[in-house]
mmCIF file of C-alpha atoms and ligand atoms in Angstrom:
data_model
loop_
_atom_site.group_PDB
_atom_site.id
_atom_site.type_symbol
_atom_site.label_atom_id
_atom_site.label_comp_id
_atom_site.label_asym_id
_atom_site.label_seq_id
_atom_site.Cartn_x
_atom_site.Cartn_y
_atom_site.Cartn_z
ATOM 1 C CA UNK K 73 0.000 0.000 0.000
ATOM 2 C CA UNK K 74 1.147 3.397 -0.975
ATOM 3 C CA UNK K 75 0.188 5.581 2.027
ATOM 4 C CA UNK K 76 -0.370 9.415 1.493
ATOM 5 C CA UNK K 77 2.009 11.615 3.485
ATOM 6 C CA UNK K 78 0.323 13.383 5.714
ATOM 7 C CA UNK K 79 1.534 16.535 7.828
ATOM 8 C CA UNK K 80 -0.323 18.789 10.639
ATOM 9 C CA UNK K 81 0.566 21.769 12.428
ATOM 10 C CA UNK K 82 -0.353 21.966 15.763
ATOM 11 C CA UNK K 83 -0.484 25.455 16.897
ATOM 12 C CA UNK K 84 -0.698 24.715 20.340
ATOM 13 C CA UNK K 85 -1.714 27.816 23.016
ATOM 14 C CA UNK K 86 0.004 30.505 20.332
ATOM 15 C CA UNK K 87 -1.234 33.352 18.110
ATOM 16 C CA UNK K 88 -4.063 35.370 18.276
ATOM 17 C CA UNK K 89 -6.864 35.852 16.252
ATOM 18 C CA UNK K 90 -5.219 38.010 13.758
ATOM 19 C CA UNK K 91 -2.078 35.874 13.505
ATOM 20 C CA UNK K 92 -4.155 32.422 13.239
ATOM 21 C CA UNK K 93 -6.160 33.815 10.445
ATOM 22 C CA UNK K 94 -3.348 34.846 8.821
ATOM 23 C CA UNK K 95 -0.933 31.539 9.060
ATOM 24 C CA UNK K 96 -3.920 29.881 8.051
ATOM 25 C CA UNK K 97 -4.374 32.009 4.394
ATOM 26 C CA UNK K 98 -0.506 31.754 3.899
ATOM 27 C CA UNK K 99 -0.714 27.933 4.295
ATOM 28 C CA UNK K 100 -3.666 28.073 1.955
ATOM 29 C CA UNK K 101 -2.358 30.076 -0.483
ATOM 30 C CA UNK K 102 1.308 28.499 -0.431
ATOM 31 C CA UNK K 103 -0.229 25.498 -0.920
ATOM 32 C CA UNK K 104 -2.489 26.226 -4.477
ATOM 33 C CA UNK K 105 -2.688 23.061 -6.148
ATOM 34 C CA UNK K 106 -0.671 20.990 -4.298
ATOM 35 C CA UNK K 107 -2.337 17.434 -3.387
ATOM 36 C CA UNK K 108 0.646 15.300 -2.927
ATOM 37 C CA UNK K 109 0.397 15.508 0.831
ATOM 38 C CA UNK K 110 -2.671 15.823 3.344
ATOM 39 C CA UNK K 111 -2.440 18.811 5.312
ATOM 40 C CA UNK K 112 -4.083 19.647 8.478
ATOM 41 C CA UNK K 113 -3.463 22.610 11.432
ATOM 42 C CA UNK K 114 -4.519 22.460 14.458
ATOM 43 C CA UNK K 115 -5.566 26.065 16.123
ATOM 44 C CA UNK K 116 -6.793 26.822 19.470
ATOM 45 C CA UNK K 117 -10.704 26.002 20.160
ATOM 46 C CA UNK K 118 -11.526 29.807 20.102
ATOM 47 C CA UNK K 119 -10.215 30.388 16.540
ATOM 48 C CA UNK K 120 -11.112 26.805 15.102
ATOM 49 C CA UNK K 121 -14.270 28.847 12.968
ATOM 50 C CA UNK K 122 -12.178 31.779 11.921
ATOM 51 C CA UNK K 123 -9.741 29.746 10.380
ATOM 52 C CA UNK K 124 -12.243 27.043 9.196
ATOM 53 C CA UNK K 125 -13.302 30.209 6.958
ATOM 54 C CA UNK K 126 -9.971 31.120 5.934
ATOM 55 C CA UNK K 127 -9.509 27.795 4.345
ATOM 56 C CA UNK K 128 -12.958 26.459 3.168
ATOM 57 C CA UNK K 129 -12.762 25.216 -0.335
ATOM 58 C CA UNK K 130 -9.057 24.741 0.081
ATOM 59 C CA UNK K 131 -7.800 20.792 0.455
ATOM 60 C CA UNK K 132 -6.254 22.249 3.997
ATOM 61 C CA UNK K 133 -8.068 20.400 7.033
ATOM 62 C CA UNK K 134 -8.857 21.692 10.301
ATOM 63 C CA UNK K 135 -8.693 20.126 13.578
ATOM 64 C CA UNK K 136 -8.792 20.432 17.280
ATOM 65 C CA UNK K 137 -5.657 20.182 19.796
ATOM 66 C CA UNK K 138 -8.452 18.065 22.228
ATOM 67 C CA UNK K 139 -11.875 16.751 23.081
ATOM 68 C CA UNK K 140 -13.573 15.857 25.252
ATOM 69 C CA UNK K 141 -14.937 12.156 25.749
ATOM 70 C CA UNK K 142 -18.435 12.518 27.141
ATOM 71 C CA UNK K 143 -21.185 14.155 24.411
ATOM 72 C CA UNK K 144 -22.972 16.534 26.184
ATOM 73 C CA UNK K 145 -24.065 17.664 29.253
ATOM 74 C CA UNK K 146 -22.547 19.397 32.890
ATOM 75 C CA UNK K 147 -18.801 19.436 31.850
ATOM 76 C CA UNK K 148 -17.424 22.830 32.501
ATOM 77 C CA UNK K 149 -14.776 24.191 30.284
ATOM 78 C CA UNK K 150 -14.972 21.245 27.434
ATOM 79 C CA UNK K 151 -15.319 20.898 24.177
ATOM 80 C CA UNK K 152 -17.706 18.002 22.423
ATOM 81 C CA UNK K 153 -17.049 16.881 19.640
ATOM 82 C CA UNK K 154 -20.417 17.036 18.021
ATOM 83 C CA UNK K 155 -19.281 20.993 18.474
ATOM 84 C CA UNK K 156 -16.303 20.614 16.974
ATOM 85 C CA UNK K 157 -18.082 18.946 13.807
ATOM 86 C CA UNK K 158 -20.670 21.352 13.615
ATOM 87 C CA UNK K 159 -18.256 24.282 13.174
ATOM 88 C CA UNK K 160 -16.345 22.519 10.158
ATOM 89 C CA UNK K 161 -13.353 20.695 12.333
ATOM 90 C CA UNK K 162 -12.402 17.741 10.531
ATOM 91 C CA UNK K 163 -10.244 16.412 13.223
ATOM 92 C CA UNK K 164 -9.152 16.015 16.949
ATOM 93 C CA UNK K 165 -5.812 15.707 18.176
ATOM 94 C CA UNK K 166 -5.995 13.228 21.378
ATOM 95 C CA UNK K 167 -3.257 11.974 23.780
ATOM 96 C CA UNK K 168 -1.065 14.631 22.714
ATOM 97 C CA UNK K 169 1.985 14.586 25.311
ATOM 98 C CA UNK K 170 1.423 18.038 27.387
ATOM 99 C CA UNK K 171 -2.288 16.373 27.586
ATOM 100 C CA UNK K 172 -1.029 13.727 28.924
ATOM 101 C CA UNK K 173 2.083 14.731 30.953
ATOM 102 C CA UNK K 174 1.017 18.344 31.941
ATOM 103 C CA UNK K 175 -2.435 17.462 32.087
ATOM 104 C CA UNK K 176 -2.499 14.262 33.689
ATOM 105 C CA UNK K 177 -4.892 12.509 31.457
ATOM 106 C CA UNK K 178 -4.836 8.673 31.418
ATOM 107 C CA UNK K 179 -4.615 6.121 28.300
ATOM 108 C CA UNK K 180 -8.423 5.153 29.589
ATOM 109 C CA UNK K 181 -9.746 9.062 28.761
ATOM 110 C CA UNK K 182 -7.583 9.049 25.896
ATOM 111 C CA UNK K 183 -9.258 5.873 24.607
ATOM 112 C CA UNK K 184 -13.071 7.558 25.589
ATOM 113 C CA UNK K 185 -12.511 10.506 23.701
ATOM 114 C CA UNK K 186 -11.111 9.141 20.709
ATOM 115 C CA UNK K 187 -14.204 6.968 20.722
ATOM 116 C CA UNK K 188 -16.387 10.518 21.263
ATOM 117 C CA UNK K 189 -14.666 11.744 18.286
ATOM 118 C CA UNK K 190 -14.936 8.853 15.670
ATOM 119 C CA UNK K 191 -18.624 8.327 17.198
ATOM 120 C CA UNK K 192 -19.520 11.594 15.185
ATOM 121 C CA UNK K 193 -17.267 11.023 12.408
ATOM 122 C CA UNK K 194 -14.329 13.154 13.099
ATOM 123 C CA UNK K 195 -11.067 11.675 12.720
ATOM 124 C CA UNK K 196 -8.632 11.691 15.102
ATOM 125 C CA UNK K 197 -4.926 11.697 15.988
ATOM 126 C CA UNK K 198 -3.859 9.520 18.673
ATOM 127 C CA UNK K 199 -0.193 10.434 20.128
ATOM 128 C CA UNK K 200 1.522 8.373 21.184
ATOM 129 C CA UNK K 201 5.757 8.487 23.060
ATOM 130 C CA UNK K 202 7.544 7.647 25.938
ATOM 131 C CA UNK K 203 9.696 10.129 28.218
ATOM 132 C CA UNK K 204 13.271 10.122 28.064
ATOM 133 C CA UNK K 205 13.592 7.729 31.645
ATOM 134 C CA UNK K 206 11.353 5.581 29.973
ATOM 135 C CA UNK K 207 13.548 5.095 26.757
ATOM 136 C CA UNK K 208 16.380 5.080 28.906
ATOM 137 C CA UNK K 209 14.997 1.914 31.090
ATOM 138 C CA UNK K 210 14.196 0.239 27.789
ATOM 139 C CA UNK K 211 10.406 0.180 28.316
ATOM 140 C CA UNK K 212 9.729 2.661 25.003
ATOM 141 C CA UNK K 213 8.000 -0.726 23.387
ATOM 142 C CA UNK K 214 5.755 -1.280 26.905
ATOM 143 C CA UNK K 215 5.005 2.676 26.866
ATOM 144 C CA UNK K 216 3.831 3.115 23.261
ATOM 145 C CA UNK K 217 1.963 -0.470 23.386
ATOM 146 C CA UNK K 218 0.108 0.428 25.771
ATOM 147 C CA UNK K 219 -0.883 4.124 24.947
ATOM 148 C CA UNK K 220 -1.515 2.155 21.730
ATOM 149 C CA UNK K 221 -4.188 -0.590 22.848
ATOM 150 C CA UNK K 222 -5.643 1.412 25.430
ATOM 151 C CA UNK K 223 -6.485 4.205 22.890
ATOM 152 C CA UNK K 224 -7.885 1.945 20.361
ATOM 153 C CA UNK K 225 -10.284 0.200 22.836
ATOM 154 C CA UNK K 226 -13.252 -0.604 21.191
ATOM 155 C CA UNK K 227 -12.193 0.828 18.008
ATOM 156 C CA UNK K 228 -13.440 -1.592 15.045
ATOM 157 C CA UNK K 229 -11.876 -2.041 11.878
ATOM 158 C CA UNK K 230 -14.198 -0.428 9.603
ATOM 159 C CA UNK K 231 -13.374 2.783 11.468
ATOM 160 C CA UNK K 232 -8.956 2.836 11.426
ATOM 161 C CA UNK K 233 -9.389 4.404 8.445
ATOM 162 C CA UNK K 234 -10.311 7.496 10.273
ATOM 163 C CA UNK K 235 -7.696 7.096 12.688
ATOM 164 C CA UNK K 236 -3.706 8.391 11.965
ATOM 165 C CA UNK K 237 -1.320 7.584 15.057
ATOM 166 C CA UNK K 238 1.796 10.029 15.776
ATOM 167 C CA UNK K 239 4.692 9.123 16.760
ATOM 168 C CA UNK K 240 6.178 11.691 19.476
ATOM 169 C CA UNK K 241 8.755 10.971 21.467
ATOM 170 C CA UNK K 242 8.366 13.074 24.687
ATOM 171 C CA UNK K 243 11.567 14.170 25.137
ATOM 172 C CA UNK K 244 11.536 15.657 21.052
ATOM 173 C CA UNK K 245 9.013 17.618 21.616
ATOM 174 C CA UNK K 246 9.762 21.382 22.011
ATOM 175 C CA UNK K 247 13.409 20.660 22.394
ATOM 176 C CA UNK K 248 15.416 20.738 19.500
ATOM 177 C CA UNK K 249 16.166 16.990 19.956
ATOM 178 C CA UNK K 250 14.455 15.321 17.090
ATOM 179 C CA UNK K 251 14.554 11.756 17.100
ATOM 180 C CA UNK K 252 17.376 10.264 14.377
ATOM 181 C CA UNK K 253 15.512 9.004 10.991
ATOM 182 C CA UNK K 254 16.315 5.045 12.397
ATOM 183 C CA UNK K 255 15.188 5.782 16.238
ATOM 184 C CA UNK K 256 11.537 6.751 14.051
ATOM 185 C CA UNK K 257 11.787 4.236 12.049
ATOM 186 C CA UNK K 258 12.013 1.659 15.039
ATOM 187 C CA UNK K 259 8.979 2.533 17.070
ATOM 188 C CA UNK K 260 6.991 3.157 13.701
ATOM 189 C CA UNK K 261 7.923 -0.427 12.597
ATOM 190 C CA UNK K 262 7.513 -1.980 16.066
ATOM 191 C CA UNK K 263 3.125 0.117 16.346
ATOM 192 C CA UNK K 264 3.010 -1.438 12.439
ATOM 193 C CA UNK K 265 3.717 -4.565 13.941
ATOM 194 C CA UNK K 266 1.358 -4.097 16.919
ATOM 195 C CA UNK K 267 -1.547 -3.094 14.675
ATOM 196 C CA UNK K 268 -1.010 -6.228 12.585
ATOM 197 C CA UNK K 269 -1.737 -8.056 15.713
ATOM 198 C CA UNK K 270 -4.447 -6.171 17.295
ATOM 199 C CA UNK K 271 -6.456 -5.690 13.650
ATOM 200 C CA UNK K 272 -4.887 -7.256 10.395
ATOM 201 C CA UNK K 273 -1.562 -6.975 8.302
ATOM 202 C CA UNK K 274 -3.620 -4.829 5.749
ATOM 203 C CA UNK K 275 -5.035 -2.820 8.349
ATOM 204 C CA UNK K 276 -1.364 -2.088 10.056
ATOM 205 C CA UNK K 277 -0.293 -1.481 6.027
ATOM 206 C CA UNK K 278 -2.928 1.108 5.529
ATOM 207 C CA UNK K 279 -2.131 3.100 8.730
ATOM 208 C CA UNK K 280 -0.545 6.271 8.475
ATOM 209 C CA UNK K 281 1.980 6.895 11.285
ATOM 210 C CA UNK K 282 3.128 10.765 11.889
ATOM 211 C CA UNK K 283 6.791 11.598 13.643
ATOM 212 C CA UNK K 284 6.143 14.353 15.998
ATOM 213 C CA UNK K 285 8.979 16.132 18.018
ATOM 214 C CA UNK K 286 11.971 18.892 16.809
ATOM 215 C CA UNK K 287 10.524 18.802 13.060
ATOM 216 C CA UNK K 288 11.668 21.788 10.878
ATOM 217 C CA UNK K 289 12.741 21.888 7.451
ATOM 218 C CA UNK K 290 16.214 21.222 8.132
ATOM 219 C CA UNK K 291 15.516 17.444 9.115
ATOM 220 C CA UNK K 292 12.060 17.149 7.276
ATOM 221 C CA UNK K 293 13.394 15.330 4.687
ATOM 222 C CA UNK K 294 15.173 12.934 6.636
ATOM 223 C CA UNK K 295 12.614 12.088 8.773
ATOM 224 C CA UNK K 296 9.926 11.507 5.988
ATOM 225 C CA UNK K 297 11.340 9.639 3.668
ATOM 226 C CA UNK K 298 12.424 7.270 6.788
ATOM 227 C CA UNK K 299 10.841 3.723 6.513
ATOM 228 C CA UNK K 300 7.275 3.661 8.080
ATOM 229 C CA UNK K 301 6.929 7.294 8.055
ATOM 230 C CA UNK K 302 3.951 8.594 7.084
ATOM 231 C CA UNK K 303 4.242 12.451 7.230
ATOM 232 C CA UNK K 304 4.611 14.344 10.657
ATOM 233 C CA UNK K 305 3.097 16.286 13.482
ATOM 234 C CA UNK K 306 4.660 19.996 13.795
ATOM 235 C CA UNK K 307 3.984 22.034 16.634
ATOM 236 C CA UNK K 308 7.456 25.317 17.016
ATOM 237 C CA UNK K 309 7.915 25.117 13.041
ATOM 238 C CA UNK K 310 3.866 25.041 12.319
ATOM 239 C CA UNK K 311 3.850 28.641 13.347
ATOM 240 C CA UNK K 312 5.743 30.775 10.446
ATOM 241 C CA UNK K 313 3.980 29.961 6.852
ATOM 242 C CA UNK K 314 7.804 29.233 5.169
ATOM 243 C CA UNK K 315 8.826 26.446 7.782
ATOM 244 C CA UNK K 316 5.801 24.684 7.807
ATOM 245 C CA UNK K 317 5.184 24.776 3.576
ATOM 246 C CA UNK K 318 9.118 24.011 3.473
ATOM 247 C CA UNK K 319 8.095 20.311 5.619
ATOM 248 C CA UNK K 320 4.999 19.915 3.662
ATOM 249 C CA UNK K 321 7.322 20.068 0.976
ATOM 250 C CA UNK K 322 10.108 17.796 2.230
ATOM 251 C CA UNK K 323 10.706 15.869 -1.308
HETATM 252 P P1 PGA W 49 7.502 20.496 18.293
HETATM 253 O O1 PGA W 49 6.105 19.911 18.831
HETATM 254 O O2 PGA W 49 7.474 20.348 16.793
HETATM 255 O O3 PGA W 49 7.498 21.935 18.729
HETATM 256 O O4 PGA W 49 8.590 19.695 18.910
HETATM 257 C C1 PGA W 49 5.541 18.743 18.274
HETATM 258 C C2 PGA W 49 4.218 18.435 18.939
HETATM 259 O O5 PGA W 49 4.102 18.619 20.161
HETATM 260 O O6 PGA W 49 3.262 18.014 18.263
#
């Protein structure tokens, strides 16, 4: 299978309303008629419509950094993703790392609201990565397995097509430190191998799997073409229009 790269900014808590609108019509526009590659960004909830707007009609997605996992109801502060759906997000980011670390959020939320987000038909992101004492005590394989299963609880076949996992390695992320092309290549090989298991070798063949962590346009190319990479997840280099066209355009 020939999987279509795919690569997503996530804007994390940066920009303002002027700024996001803006990044968002310089990725549209520097990306006229270019198809090779799916591209998605991520803004914060409160400018998700603006910048739904400043790309409709473009093949640029939108998505949200989060969601939440219940539908509706007394849940202060969150986000459903019926909501999310009905303003013209595409996507949801979920078990991204500062979720998860900074947050606190466990594998078993993570698993809920990827199943609130693919129960409406958004697609999702699942993160997955271990922190650097965790590679360093040789349980990266238990970490990611486990983010891995847990998140996909309940998750049937018919739906992985909706689903893209990333890659992110927590100590990448934000630092500088990107992970080397063959460190990527490992864990990517070693989730391909995991979904073959938990779903079917096709399945595990069709899934795209994003690097996440230190990307800029200086080591896009390395990274992307690795083996089992299927694109990436940007968050420092998303931010300025040139560094995040130059990754889309890694060739
Ligand atoms: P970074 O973030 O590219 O700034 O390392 C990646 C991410 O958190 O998705």
């Amino acid at each position: 299978v020939k999987r279509k790269p795919y690569v997503a900014g996530n804007w994390k808590m940066n920009l303002d309303r002027r700024a996001a609108v803006s990044l968002a019509t310089a990725v549209r526009t520097g990306l006229q008629g270019d198809a090779a590659v799916d591209v998605a960004v991520f803004p914060p909830f409160v400018y998700l419509e603006e910048v739904v707007r400043a790309v409709a009609g473009s093949g640029v997605a939108v998505g949200a950094q989060d969601v939440c996992d219940q539908p509706s109801g007394a849940f202060t502060g969150e986000v459903s993703a019926a909501m999310l759906l009905d303003i013209g997000a595409k996507v949801a980011i979920v078990g991204h790392s500062e979720r998860r670390h900074v947050y606190g959020e466990s594998e078993e939320l993570c698993g809920r609201k990827l199943r609130a987000a693919l129960a409406v038909g958004l697609e999702v992101i699942l993160c997955v990565g271990e922190t650097i004492e965790e590679r360093q005590s040789q349980r990266t394989e238990k970490v990611v397995a486990s983010q891995l299963s847990k998140g996909l609880v309940g998750v049937p076949a018919n739906q992985l097509s909706k689903v893209t996992l990333a890659y992110e390695p927590v100590w990448a992320i934000g630092t500088g430190l990107n992970a080397t092309a063959a460190q990527a290549s490992e864990v990517h090989g070693y989730l391909r191998g995991l979904l073959s298991g938990l779903y079917s070798p096709a399945a595990a063949d069709a899934m795209r799997i994003q690097y996440g962590g230190s990307v800029k346009p200086e080591n896009a190319r390395e990274l992307l073409t690795a083996r089992d990479v299927d694109g990436a997840l940007v968050g420092g280099a998303s931010l300025k229009p040139e560094s995040f066209l130059a990754i889309v355009r890694y060739r």
